[in-house]
Amino acid sequence: QLQLVESGGDSVQAGGSLRLSCTASGSAAARTYYMGWFRQTPEKEREGIATIYTQGGDTYYADSIKGRFTVSLDSAKNTLYLQMNSLQPEDSAMYYCAADGAPQEGIYYKIGGVLVQYAYWGQGTQVTVSS
């Protein structure tokens, strides 16, 4: 199993920045190849916005956030980050992190051209951007 806990969500003004964190724990951490960030509002389906290949550091982004958000991983701390800059009201959402590592389980998402089956999910952290 793998437990994911997000933090760092907050309310900010448009143009501001936030850094989200996602700490992973559990025996499945060693079998994880991709970790990603997703967001969802009540009006929209969950959107995959960034993912990172944990074994090599390659990153992939959705067009909607490319150039403003950066995903990174501190393997020593088992922590995934999402640095969000130039935030806009349309970035307001619940943000989730997720990871693969459970073969034949989870939901498929394609982020930046990379299709991954995400099996483990955190509970989310709320980001609110006001104009």
PDB file of C-alpha atoms in Angstrom:
ATOM      1  CA  GLN A   1       0.000   0.000   0.000  1.00  0.00           C
ATOM      2  CA  LEU A   2       0.925   3.633  -0.448  1.00  0.00           C
ATOM      3  CA  GLN A   3      -0.398   6.550   1.556  1.00  0.00           C
ATOM      4  CA  LEU A   4      -0.297  10.046   0.066  1.00  0.00           C
ATOM      5  CA  VAL A   5      -0.869  13.206   2.079  1.00  0.00           C
ATOM      6  CA  GLU A   6      -1.091  16.602   0.393  1.00  0.00           C
ATOM      7  CA  SER A   7      -0.475  19.949   2.045  1.00  0.00           C
ATOM      8  CA  GLY A   8       0.163  23.546   1.135  1.00  0.00           C
ATOM      9  CA  GLY A   9      -3.209  24.590  -0.199  1.00  0.00           C
ATOM     10  CA  ASP A  10      -4.279  28.110   0.665  1.00  0.00           C
ATOM     11  CA  SER A  11      -6.147  31.203  -0.490  1.00  0.00           C
ATOM     12  CA  VAL A  12      -4.074  33.640  -2.543  1.00  0.00           C
ATOM     13  CA  GLN A  13      -4.510  36.658  -4.767  1.00  0.00           C
ATOM     14  CA  ALA A  14      -4.256  36.382  -8.536  1.00  0.00           C
ATOM     15  CA  GLY A  15      -0.641  36.521  -9.624  1.00  0.00           C
ATOM     16  CA  GLY A  16       0.559  34.876  -6.453  1.00  0.00           C
ATOM     17  CA  SER A  17       2.384  31.607  -5.880  1.00  0.00           C
ATOM     18  CA  LEU A  18       1.954  28.475  -3.835  1.00  0.00           C
ATOM     19  CA  ARG A  19       3.911  25.272  -3.356  1.00  0.00           C
ATOM     20  CA  LEU A  20       1.999  22.086  -2.737  1.00  0.00           C
ATOM     21  CA  SER A  21       3.582  19.050  -1.129  1.00  0.00           C
ATOM     22  CA  CYS A  22       2.633  15.391  -1.225  1.00  0.00           C
ATOM     23  CA  THR A  23       4.346  13.029   1.171  1.00  0.00           C
ATOM     24  CA  ALA A  24       4.320   9.327   0.371  1.00  0.00           C
ATOM     25  CA  SER A  25       4.655   6.468   2.805  1.00  0.00           C
ATOM     26  CA  GLY A  26       4.144   2.721   2.669  1.00  0.00           C
ATOM     27  CA  SER A  27       5.620  -0.372   1.166  1.00  0.00           C
ATOM     28  CA  ALA A  28       4.491   0.417  -2.387  1.00  0.00           C
ATOM     29  CA  ALA A  29       6.752   3.461  -2.622  1.00  0.00           C
ATOM     30  CA  ALA A  30       9.547   1.345  -4.067  1.00  0.00           C
ATOM     31  CA  ARG A  31       7.290   0.130  -6.911  1.00  0.00           C
ATOM     32  CA  THR A  32       6.208   3.607  -7.994  1.00  0.00           C
ATOM     33  CA  TYR A  33       7.326   4.910 -11.377  1.00  0.00           C
ATOM     34  CA  TYR A  34       5.088   7.933 -11.839  1.00  0.00           C
ATOM     35  CA  MET A  35       3.635  10.472  -9.442  1.00  0.00           C
ATOM     36  CA  GLY A  36       1.287  13.158 -10.595  1.00  0.00           C
ATOM     37  CA  TRP A  37      -0.808  16.166  -9.668  1.00  0.00           C
ATOM     38  CA  PHE A  38      -4.458  16.535 -10.485  1.00  0.00           C
ATOM     39  CA  ARG A  39      -7.131  19.104  -9.816  1.00  0.00           C
ATOM     40  CA  GLN A  40     -10.892  19.111  -9.722  1.00  0.00           C
ATOM     41  CA  THR A  41     -13.738  21.536  -9.204  1.00  0.00           C
ATOM     42  CA  PRO A  42     -17.417  20.712  -8.678  1.00  0.00           C
ATOM     43  CA  GLU A  43     -18.099  21.862 -12.236  1.00  0.00           C
ATOM     44  CA  LYS A  44     -15.356  19.936 -14.015  1.00  0.00           C
ATOM     45  CA  GLU A  45     -13.945  16.447 -14.247  1.00  0.00           C
ATOM     46  CA  ARG A  46     -10.640  15.698 -12.579  1.00  0.00           C
ATOM     47  CA  GLU A  47      -7.786  17.025 -14.699  1.00  0.00           C
ATOM     48  CA  GLY A  48      -4.270  15.645 -14.727  1.00  0.00           C
ATOM     49  CA  ILE A  49      -1.884  18.585 -14.822  1.00  0.00           C
ATOM     50  CA  ALA A  50       1.642  17.321 -14.117  1.00  0.00           C
ATOM     51  CA  THR A  51       3.484  14.073 -13.696  1.00  0.00           C
ATOM     52  CA  ILE A  52       7.040  13.005 -13.017  1.00  0.00           C
ATOM     53  CA  TYR A  53       8.913   9.790 -13.761  1.00  0.00           C
ATOM     54  CA  THR A  54      10.288   8.954 -10.341  1.00  0.00           C
ATOM     55  CA  GLN A  55      13.154   6.851 -11.634  1.00  0.00           C
ATOM     56  CA  GLY A  56      14.629   9.494 -13.897  1.00  0.00           C
ATOM     57  CA  GLY A  57      13.002  12.832 -13.170  1.00  0.00           C
ATOM     58  CA  ASP A  58      11.382  13.433 -16.560  1.00  0.00           C
ATOM     59  CA  THR A  59       8.407  15.745 -16.216  1.00  0.00           C
ATOM     60  CA  TYR A  60       5.248  16.154 -18.254  1.00  0.00           C
ATOM     61  CA  TYR A  61       2.588  18.852 -18.141  1.00  0.00           C
ATOM     62  CA  ALA A  62      -0.871  19.646 -19.338  1.00  0.00           C
ATOM     63  CA  ASP A  63      -1.062  22.591 -21.709  1.00  0.00           C
ATOM     64  CA  SER A  64      -3.309  24.449 -19.269  1.00  0.00           C
ATOM     65  CA  ILE A  65      -0.499  24.971 -16.746  1.00  0.00           C
ATOM     66  CA  LYS A  66       2.664  24.612 -18.817  1.00  0.00           C
ATOM     67  CA  GLY A  67       5.153  27.351 -18.070  1.00  0.00           C
ATOM     68  CA  ARG A  68       3.510  28.331 -14.778  1.00  0.00           C
ATOM     69  CA  PHE A  69       3.652  25.152 -12.688  1.00  0.00           C
ATOM     70  CA  THR A  70       6.664  22.948 -11.949  1.00  0.00           C
ATOM     71  CA  VAL A  71       6.569  19.423 -10.562  1.00  0.00           C
ATOM     72  CA  SER A  72       9.547  18.040  -8.659  1.00  0.00           C
ATOM     73  CA  LEU A  73      10.427  15.133  -6.417  1.00  0.00           C
ATOM     74  CA  ASP A  74      12.649  14.846  -3.368  1.00  0.00           C
ATOM     75  CA  SER A  75      13.278  11.116  -3.276  1.00  0.00           C
ATOM     76  CA  ALA A  76      15.107  11.265   0.042  1.00  0.00           C
ATOM     77  CA  LYS A  77      11.998  12.730   1.644  1.00  0.00           C
ATOM     78  CA  ASN A  78       9.507  10.753  -0.465  1.00  0.00           C
ATOM     79  CA  THR A  79       7.862  14.077  -1.192  1.00  0.00           C
ATOM     80  CA  LEU A  80       6.370  15.374  -4.418  1.00  0.00           C
ATOM     81  CA  TYR A  81       6.035  19.114  -4.974  1.00  0.00           C
ATOM     82  CA  LEU A  82       4.055  21.375  -7.242  1.00  0.00           C
ATOM     83  CA  GLN A  83       5.341  24.926  -7.499  1.00  0.00           C
ATOM     84  CA  MET A  84       2.546  27.101  -8.837  1.00  0.00           C
ATOM     85  CA  ASN A  85       3.300  30.596 -10.097  1.00  0.00           C
ATOM     86  CA  SER A  86       1.176  33.287 -11.724  1.00  0.00           C
ATOM     87  CA  LEU A  87      -1.947  31.794 -10.225  1.00  0.00           C
ATOM     88  CA  GLN A  88      -5.287  32.777 -11.721  1.00  0.00           C
ATOM     89  CA  PRO A  89      -8.847  32.395 -10.436  1.00  0.00           C
ATOM     90  CA  GLU A  90      -9.373  29.523 -12.876  1.00  0.00           C
ATOM     91  CA  ASP A  91      -6.661  27.610 -10.999  1.00  0.00           C
ATOM     92  CA  SER A  92      -8.949  27.400  -7.980  1.00  0.00           C
ATOM     93  CA  ALA A  93      -9.623  23.739  -7.297  1.00  0.00           C
ATOM     94  CA  MET A  94      -8.987  20.809  -5.026  1.00  0.00           C
ATOM     95  CA  TYR A  95      -5.538  19.515  -5.852  1.00  0.00           C
ATOM     96  CA  TYR A  96      -4.673  15.846  -5.510  1.00  0.00           C
ATOM     97  CA  CYS A  97      -1.524  13.846  -5.869  1.00  0.00           C
ATOM     98  CA  ALA A  98      -1.497  10.289  -7.126  1.00  0.00           C
ATOM     99  CA  ALA A  99       0.918   7.499  -7.903  1.00  0.00           C
ATOM    100  CA  ASP A 100       1.066   4.291  -9.843  1.00  0.00           C
ATOM    101  CA  GLY A 101       2.573   1.097  -8.448  1.00  0.00           C
ATOM    102  CA  ALA A 102      -0.357  -1.295  -8.278  1.00  0.00           C
ATOM    103  CA  PRO A 103      -0.462  -3.284 -11.525  1.00  0.00           C
ATOM    104  CA  GLN A 104      -3.878  -3.525 -13.170  1.00  0.00           C
ATOM    105  CA  GLU A 105      -5.412  -1.177 -10.636  1.00  0.00           C
ATOM    106  CA  GLY A 106      -6.381   2.462 -10.761  1.00  0.00           C
ATOM    107  CA  ILE A 107      -7.478   5.019 -13.288  1.00  0.00           C
ATOM    108  CA  TYR A 108      -5.700   5.851 -16.537  1.00  0.00           C
ATOM    109  CA  TYR A 109      -4.772   9.464 -17.223  1.00  0.00           C
ATOM    110  CA  LYS A 110      -2.685  10.886 -20.018  1.00  0.00           C
ATOM    111  CA  ILE A 111      -0.632  13.922 -19.000  1.00  0.00           C
ATOM    112  CA  GLY A 112       1.692  15.532 -21.501  1.00  0.00           C
ATOM    113  CA  GLY A 113       1.383  12.503 -23.743  1.00  0.00           C
ATOM    114  CA  VAL A 114       2.238   9.990 -21.028  1.00  0.00           C
ATOM    115  CA  LEU A 115      -0.459   7.450 -20.147  1.00  0.00           C
ATOM    116  CA  VAL A 116      -0.258   6.137 -16.573  1.00  0.00           C
ATOM    117  CA  GLN A 117      -2.572   4.087 -14.399  1.00  0.00           C
ATOM    118  CA  TYR A 118      -2.780   5.919 -11.080  1.00  0.00           C
ATOM    119  CA  ALA A 119      -3.745   3.582  -8.282  1.00  0.00           C
ATOM    120  CA  TYR A 120      -3.022   5.563  -5.134  1.00  0.00           C
ATOM    121  CA  TRP A 121      -4.612   8.908  -4.334  1.00  0.00           C
ATOM    122  CA  GLY A 122      -4.359  11.489  -1.598  1.00  0.00           C
ATOM    123  CA  GLN A 123      -7.260  13.285   0.024  1.00  0.00           C
ATOM    124  CA  GLY A 124      -6.559  16.622  -1.616  1.00  0.00           C
ATOM    125  CA  THR A 125      -5.666  20.161  -0.630  1.00  0.00           C
ATOM    126  CA  GLN A 126      -7.750  23.225  -1.551  1.00  0.00           C
ATOM    127  CA  VAL A 127      -6.359  26.103  -3.574  1.00  0.00           C
ATOM    128  CA  THR A 128      -8.429  29.265  -3.925  1.00  0.00           C
ATOM    129  CA  VAL A 129      -7.293  32.165  -6.078  1.00  0.00           C
ATOM    130  CA  SER A 130      -9.169  35.451  -5.847  1.00  0.00           C
ATOM    131  CA  SER A 131      -9.109  38.227  -8.394  1.00  0.00           C
TER     132      SER A 131
END
